[in-house]
Short mmCIF file of C-alpha atoms in Angstrom, two decimals:
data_model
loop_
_atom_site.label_atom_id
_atom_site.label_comp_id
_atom_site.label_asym_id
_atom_site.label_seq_id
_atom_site.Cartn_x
_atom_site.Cartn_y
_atom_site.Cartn_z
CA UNK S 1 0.00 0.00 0.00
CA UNK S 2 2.72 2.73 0.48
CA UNK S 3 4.85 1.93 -2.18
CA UNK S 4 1.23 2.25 -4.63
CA UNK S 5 0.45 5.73 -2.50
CA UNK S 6 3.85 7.31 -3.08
CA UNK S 7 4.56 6.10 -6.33
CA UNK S 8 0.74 7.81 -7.53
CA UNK S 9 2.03 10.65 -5.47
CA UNK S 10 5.46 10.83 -7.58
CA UNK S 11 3.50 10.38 -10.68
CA UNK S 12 0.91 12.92 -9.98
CA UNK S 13 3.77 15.86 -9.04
CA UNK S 14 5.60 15.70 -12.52
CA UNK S 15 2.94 17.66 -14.63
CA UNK S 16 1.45 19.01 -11.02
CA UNK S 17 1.70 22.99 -11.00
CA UNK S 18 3.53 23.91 -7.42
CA UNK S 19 0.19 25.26 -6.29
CA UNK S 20 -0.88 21.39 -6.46
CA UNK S 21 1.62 19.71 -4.87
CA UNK S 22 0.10 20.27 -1.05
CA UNK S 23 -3.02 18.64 -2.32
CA UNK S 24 -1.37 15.90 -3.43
CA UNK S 25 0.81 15.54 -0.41
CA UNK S 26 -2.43 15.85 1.70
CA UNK S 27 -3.90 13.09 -0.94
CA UNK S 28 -1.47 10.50 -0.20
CA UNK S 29 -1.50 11.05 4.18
CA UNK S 30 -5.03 10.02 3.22
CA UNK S 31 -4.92 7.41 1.64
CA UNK S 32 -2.28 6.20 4.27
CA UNK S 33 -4.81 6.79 7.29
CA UNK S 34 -3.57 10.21 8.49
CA UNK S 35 -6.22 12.70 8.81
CA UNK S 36 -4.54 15.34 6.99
CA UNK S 37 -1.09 16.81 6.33
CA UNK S 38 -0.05 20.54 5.22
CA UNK S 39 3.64 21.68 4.03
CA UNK S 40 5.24 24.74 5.91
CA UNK S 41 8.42 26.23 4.56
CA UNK S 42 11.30 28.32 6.21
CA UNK S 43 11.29 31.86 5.44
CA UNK S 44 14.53 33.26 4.08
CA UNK S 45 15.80 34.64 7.64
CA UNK S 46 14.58 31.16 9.23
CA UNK S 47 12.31 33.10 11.83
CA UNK S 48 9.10 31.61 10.38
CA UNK S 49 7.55 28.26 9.45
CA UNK S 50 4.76 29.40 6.84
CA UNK S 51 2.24 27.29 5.72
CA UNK S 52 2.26 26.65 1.66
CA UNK S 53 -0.52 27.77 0.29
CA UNK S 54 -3.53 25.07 -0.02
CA UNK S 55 -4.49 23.60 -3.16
CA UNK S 56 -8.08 23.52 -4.58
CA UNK S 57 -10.51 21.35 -2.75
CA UNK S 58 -7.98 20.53 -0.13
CA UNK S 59 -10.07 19.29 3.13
CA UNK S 60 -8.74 19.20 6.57
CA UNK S 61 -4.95 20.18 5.82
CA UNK S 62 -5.81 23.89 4.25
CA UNK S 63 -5.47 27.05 5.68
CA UNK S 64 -2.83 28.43 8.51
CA UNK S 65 -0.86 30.85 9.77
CA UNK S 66 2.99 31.38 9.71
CA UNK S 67 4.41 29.57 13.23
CA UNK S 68 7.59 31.01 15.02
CA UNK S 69 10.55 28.88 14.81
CA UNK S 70 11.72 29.50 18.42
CA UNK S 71 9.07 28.73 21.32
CA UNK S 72 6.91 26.27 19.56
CA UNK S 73 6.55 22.25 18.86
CA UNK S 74 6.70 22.98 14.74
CA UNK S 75 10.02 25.03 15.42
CA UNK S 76 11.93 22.58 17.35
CA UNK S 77 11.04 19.92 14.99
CA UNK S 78 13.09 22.24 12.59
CA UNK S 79 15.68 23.09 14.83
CA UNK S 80 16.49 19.70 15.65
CA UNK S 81 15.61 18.15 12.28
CA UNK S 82 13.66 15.06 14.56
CA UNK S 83 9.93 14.25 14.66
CA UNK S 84 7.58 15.98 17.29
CA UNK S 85 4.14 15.22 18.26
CA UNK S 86 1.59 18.10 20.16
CA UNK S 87 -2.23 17.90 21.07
CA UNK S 88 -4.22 20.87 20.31
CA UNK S 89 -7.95 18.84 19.45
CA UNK S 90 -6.46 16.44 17.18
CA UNK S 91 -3.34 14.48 17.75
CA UNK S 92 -0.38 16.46 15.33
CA UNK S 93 2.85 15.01 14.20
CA UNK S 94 5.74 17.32 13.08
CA UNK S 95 8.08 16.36 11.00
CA UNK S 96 11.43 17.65 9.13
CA UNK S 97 10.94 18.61 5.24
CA UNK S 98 15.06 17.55 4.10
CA UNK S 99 16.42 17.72 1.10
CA UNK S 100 19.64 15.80 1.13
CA UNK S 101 20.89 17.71 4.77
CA UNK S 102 19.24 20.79 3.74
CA UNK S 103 16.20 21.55 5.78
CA UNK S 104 13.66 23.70 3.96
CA UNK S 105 10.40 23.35 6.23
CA UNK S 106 8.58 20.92 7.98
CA UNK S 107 5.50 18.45 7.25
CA UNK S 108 2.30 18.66 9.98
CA UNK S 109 0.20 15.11 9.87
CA UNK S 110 -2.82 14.83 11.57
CA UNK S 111 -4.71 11.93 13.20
CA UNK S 112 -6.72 10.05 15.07
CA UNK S 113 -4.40 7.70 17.13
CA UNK S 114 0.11 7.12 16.59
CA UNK S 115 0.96 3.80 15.51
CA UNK S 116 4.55 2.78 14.52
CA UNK S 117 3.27 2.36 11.36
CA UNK S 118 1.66 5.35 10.96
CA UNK S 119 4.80 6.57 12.09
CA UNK S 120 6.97 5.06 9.63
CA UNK S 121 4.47 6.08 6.78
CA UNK S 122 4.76 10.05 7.75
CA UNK S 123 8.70 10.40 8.00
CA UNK S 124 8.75 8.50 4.60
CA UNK S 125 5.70 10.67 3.10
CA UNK S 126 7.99 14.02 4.78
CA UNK S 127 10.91 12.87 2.77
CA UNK S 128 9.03 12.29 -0.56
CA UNK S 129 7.33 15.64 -0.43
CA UNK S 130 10.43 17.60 0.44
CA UNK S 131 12.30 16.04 -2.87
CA UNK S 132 9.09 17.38 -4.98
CA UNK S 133 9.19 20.75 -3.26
CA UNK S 134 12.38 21.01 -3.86
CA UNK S 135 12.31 19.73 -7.71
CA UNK S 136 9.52 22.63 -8.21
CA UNK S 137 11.32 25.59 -6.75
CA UNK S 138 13.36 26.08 -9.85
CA UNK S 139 10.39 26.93 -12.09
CA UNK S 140 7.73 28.79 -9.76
CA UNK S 141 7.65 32.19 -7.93
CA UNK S 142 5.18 30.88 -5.39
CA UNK S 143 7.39 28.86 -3.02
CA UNK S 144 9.95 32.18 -3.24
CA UNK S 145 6.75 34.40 -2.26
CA UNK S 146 5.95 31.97 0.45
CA UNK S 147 9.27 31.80 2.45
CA UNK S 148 10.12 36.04 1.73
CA UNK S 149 8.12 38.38 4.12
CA UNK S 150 9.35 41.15 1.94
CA UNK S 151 10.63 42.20 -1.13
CA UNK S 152 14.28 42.16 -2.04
CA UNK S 153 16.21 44.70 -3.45
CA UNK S 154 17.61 44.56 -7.04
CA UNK S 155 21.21 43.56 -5.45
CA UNK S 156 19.77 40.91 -3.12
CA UNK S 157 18.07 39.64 -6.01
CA UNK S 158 20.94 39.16 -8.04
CA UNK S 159 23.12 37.67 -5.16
CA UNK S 160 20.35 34.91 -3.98
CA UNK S 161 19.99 33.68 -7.73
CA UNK S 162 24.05 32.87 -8.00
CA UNK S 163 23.58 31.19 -4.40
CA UNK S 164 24.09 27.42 -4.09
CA UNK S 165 21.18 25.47 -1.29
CA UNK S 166 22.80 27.22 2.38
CA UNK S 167 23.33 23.72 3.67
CA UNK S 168 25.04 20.31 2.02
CA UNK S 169 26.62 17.44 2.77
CA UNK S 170 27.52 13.59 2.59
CA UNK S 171 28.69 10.91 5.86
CA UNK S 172 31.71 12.69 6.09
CA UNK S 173 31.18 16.28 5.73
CA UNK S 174 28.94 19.38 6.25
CA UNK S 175 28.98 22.65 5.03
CA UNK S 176 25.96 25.15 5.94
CA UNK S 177 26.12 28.70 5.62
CA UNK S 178 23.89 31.88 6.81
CA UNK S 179 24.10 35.33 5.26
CA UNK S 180 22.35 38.48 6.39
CA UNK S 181 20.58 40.86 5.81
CA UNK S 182 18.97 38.64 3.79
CA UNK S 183 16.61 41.10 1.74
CA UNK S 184 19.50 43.60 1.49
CA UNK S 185 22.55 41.66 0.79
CA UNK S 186 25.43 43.35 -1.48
CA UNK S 187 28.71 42.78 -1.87
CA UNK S 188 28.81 39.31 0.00
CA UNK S 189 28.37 35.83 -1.57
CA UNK S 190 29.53 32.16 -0.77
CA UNK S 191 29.87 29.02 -2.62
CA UNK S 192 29.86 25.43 -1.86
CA UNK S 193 30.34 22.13 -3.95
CA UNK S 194 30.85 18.48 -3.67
CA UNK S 195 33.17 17.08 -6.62
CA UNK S 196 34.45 13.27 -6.19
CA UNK S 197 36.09 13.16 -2.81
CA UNK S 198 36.39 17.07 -2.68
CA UNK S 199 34.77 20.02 -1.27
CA UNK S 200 35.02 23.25 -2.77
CA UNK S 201 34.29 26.67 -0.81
CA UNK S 202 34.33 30.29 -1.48
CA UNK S 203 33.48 33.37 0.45
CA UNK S 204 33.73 36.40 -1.29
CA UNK S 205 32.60 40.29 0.36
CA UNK S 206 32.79 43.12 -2.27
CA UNK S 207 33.78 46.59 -1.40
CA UNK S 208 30.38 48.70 -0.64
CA UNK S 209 26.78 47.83 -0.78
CA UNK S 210 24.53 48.54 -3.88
CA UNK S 211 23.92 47.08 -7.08
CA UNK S 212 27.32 46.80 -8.35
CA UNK S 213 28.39 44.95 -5.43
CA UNK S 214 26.51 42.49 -5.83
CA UNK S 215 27.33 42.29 -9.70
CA UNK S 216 30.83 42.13 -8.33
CA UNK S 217 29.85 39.40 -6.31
CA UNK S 218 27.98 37.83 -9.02
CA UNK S 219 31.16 37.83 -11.34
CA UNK S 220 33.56 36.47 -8.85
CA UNK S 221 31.29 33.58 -8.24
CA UNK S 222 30.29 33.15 -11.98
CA UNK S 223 34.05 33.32 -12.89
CA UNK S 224 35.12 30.53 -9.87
CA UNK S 225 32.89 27.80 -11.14
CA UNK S 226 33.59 28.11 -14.57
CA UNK S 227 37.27 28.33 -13.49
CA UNK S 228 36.66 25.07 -10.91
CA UNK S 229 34.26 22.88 -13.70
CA UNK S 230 37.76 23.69 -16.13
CA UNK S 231 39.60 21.77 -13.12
CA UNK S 232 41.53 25.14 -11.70
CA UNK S 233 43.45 25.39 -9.36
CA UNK S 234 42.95 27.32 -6.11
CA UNK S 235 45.47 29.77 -7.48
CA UNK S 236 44.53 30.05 -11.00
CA UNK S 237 40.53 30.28 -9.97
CA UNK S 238 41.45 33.34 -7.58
CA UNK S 239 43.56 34.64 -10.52
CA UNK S 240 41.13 34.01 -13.31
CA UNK S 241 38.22 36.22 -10.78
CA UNK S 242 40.88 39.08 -10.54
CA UNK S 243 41.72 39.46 -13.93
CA UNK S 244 37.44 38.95 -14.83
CA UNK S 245 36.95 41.85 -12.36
CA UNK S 246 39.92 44.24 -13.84
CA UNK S 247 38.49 43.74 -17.03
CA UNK S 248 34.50 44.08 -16.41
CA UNK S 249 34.18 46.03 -13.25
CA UNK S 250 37.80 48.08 -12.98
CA UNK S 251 36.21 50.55 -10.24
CA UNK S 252 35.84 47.61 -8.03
CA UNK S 253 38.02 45.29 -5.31
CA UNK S 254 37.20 41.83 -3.36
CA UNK S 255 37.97 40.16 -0.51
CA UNK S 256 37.74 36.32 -0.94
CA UNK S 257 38.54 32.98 0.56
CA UNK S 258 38.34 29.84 -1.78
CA UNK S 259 39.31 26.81 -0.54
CA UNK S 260 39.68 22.65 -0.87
CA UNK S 261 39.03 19.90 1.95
CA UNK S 262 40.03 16.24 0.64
CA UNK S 263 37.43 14.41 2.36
CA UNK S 264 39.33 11.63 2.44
CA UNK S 265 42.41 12.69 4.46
CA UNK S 266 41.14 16.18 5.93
CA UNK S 267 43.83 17.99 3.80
CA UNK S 268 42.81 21.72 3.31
CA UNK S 269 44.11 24.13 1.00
CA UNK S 270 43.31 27.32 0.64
CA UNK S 271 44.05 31.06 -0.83
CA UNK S 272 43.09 34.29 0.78
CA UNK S 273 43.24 37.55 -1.02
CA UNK S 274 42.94 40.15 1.60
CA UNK S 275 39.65 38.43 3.60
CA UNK S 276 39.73 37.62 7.54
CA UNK S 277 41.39 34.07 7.81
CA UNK S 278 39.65 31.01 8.51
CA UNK S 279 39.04 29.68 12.12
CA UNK S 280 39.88 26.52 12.46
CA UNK S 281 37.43 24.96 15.79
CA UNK S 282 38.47 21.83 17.79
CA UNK S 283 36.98 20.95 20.21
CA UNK S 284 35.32 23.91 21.91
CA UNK S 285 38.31 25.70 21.49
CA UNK S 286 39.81 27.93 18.48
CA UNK S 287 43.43 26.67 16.83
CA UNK S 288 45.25 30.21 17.98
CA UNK S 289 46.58 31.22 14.03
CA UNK S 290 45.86 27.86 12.49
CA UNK S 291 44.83 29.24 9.26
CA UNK S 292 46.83 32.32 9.33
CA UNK S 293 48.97 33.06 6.64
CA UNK S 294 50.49 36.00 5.23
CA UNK S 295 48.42 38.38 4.03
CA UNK S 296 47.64 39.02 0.07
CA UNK S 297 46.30 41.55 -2.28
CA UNK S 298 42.32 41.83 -2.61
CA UNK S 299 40.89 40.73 -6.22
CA UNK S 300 40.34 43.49 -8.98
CA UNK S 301 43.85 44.61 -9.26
CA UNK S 302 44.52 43.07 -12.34
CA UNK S 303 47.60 40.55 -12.52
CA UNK S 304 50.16 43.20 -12.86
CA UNK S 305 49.71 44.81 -9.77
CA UNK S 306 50.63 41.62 -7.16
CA UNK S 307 52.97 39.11 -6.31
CA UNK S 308 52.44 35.84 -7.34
CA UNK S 309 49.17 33.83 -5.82
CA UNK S 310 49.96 31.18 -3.11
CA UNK S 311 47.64 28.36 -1.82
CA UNK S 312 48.08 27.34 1.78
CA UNK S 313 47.92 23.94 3.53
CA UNK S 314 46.88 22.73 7.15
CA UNK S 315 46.01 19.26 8.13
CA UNK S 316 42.40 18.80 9.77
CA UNK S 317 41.40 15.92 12.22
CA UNK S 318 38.52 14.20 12.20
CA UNK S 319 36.03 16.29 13.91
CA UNK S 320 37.58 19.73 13.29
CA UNK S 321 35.15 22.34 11.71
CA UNK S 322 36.39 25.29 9.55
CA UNK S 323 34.82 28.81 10.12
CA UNK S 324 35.02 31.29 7.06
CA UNK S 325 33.39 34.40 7.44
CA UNK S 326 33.04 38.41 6.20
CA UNK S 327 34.62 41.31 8.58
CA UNK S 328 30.33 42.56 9.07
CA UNK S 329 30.39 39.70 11.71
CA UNK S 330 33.13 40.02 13.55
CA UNK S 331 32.71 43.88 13.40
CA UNK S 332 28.69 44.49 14.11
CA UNK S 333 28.81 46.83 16.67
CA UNK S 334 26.20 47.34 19.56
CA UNK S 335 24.47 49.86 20.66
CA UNK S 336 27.57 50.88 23.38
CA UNK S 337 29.61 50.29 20.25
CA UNK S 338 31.09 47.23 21.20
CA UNK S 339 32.22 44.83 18.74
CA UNK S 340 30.74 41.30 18.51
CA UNK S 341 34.35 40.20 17.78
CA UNK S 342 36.02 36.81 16.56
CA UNK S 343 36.22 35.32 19.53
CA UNK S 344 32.58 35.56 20.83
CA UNK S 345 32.14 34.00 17.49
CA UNK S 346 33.94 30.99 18.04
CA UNK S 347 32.93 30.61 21.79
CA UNK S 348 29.45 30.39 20.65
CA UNK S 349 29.50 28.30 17.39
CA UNK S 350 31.70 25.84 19.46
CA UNK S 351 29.55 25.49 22.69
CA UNK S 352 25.69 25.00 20.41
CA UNK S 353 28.00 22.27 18.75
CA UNK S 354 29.26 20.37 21.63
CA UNK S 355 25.75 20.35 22.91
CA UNK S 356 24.75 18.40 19.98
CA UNK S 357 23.63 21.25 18.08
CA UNK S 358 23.36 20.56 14.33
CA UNK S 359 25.18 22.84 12.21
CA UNK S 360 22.48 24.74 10.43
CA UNK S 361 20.92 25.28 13.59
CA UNK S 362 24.39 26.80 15.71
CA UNK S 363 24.47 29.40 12.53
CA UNK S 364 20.95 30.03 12.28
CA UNK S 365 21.29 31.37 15.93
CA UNK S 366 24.80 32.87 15.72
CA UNK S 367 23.10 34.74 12.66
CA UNK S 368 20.30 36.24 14.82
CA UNK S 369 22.30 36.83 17.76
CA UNK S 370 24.52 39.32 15.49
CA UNK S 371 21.47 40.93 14.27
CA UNK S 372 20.15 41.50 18.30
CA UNK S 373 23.96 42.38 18.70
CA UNK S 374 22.96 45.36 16.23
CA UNK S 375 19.69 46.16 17.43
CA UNK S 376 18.18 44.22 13.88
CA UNK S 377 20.23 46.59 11.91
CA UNK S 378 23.42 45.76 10.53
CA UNK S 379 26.09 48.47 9.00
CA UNK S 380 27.90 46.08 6.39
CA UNK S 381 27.02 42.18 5.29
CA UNK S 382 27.38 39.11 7.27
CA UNK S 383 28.17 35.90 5.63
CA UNK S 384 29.18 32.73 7.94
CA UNK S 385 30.37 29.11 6.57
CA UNK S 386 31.36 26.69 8.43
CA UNK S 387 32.44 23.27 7.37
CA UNK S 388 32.59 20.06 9.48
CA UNK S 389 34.58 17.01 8.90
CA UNK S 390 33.24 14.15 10.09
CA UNK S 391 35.00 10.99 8.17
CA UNK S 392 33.11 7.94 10.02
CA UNK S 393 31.02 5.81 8.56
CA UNK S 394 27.78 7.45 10.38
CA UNK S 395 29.27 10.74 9.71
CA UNK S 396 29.29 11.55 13.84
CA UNK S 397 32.65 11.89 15.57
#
């Protein structure tokens, strides 16, 4: 019986328009003896869980309002990406909408009574639906309009469509990333990407904060896949986004990081051009000028004006996690004018993830504890990755 529901349900979502797709995830909890089931999606900050909107002559699982992430049952079944259960009339089951490690929302089931199969049926249904959610979002404005409170300016715009997912990852790695402010966003930009045994990363912040920032932005992260999918090297990608930048946006400069982790031995290389160095995390402790090296020119000089690109090496162990981030972290200022500072940064990312904290969830509160930091208000961009290596079979340490 659940292979028949959730192979109609996969048939039914290929020529299904996105608006469809919660009718036909509220369909198949039917027809496998759940009440009713609705689909709630993040918002871009990750403050909200809002409910998608229901499809024509949907029954019980329609209409809702948006549900605060912190202080409620639906929230920490996002926070903790594990299934929740509340009674409010009927008996409701939370669950964890993930794509691959990347949590986008979560899944409410309702019914009469739990059984371990009903159980089992609603995490698989959960994972089904958050694979066609996902597989629509490329082609429709209406899960974007659902998970923004707010329009985006032109800049933001342009910077969100060059973004990868904020969160991948296989057993032996993780790498999750927050940015903010999230309808505002400039000059600031990351990139992630799995290839063979090989993770690639890039942080990149762009000097000022309008539209040709982000174009800036847009380039240097254009110009490092195309330079990575031609099999560059650390060195040459950095030097292929300078001389791009000299030749198409000459007014501007940019920080960056771009780096390698063999996932197999924990080797990581890297080049920075003028950006704060990593932090390298073990334990609950930083690595005191692990990933220091000495400093280079910023990007958009044009080849003849530096010295000659190096890549760096450091050797992680297993557990380690890598923190890359811009200076509008580190330098968000209160309201005394008191910096939030790189070592308040590391305290706290390192104490959520001792606790057992997953990774998208320690950023998703770092992020929002900078904001309060700055009263809500920040003066420059903040962009955070961090990257765990975890090279066990179960992918824990």
């Amino acid at each position: 019986m659940l292979g028949e529901v959730l192979a109609d349900l996969v048939t039914r979502s290929h020529q299904a328009t996105p608006l469809e797709v919660a009718g036909l995830v509220d369909a198949a909890a039917e027809a496998l003896g759940m009440d009713a089931a609705l689909l709630f999606l993040a918002d871009v900050q990750q403050r909200l869980l809002v409910p998608l909107p229901p499809s024509p002559g949907m029954s019980g699982g329609g209409a809702a309002e948006p549900i605060p992430i912190e202080g409620t049952v639906a929230g920490w079944a996002y926070r903790t990406e594990s299934v929740q259960l509340s009674r409010h009339g009927a008996l409701t089951l939370w669950l964890p909408l993930i794509d691959g490690v990347e949590r986008i929302g979560v899944l409410r089931v309702t019914a009469d009574r739990l059984t371990a199969r009903l159980l089992d049926h609603a995490e698989i249904l959960a994972s089904v639906a958050a694979v066609i959610v996902v597989g629509k979002s490329g082609f429709s404005d209406l899960y974007a309009l659902t998970t923004r409170r707010r329009p985006m300016t032109i800049a933001a715009e342009m910077v969100w469509a060059f973004l990868p997912p904020r969160t991948l990852g296989t057993h032996q790695v993780t790498s999750t990333a927050v940015l903010e402010p999230a309808y505002e966003i400039g000059g600031d930009a990351f990139d992630h990407s799995l290839h063979d045994s090989r993770l690639h990363l890039a942080v990149v912040d762009a000097m000022g904060h309008d539209l040709a920032s982000g174009l800036c932005s847009a380039v240097a992260l254009a110009t490092c896949r195309a330079a990575r999918l031609a099999d560059g090297t650390l060195t040459g990608i950095a030097e292929r986004v300078d001389a791009e930048l000299e030749h198409w946006l000459p007014d501007r400069i940019l920080t960056g990081v771009f780096a390698d982790l063999d996932l197999d031995s924990g080797s990581l290389s890297w080049v920075n051009c003028g950006h704060p160095p990593p932090l390298l995390i073990r334990g609950r402790h930083i690595v005191p000028h692990a990933l220091e090296a000495p400093s280079q020119l910023p990007l958009g000089l044009g080849p003849g004006n530096r010295d000659t690109l190096t890549a760096h090496q450091a050797q992680l162990e297993p557990g380690d996690r890598v923190l890359i981030h811009t200076d509008g972290v580190t330098e968000a200022r209160s309201q005394t004018g008191e910096l939030f500072g790189e070592q308040r940064l590391a305290d706290f990312v390192a104490r959520s993830l001792s606790s057992g904290e997953p990774a998208p969830e320690a950023l998703r509160r770092l992020i929002h504890t900078i904001l309060d930091h700055h009263r809500g208000r920040l003066r420059d961009d903040a962009t955070i990755v961090l990257v765990e290596w975890h090279p066990t079979p179960d992918g824990r340490t």
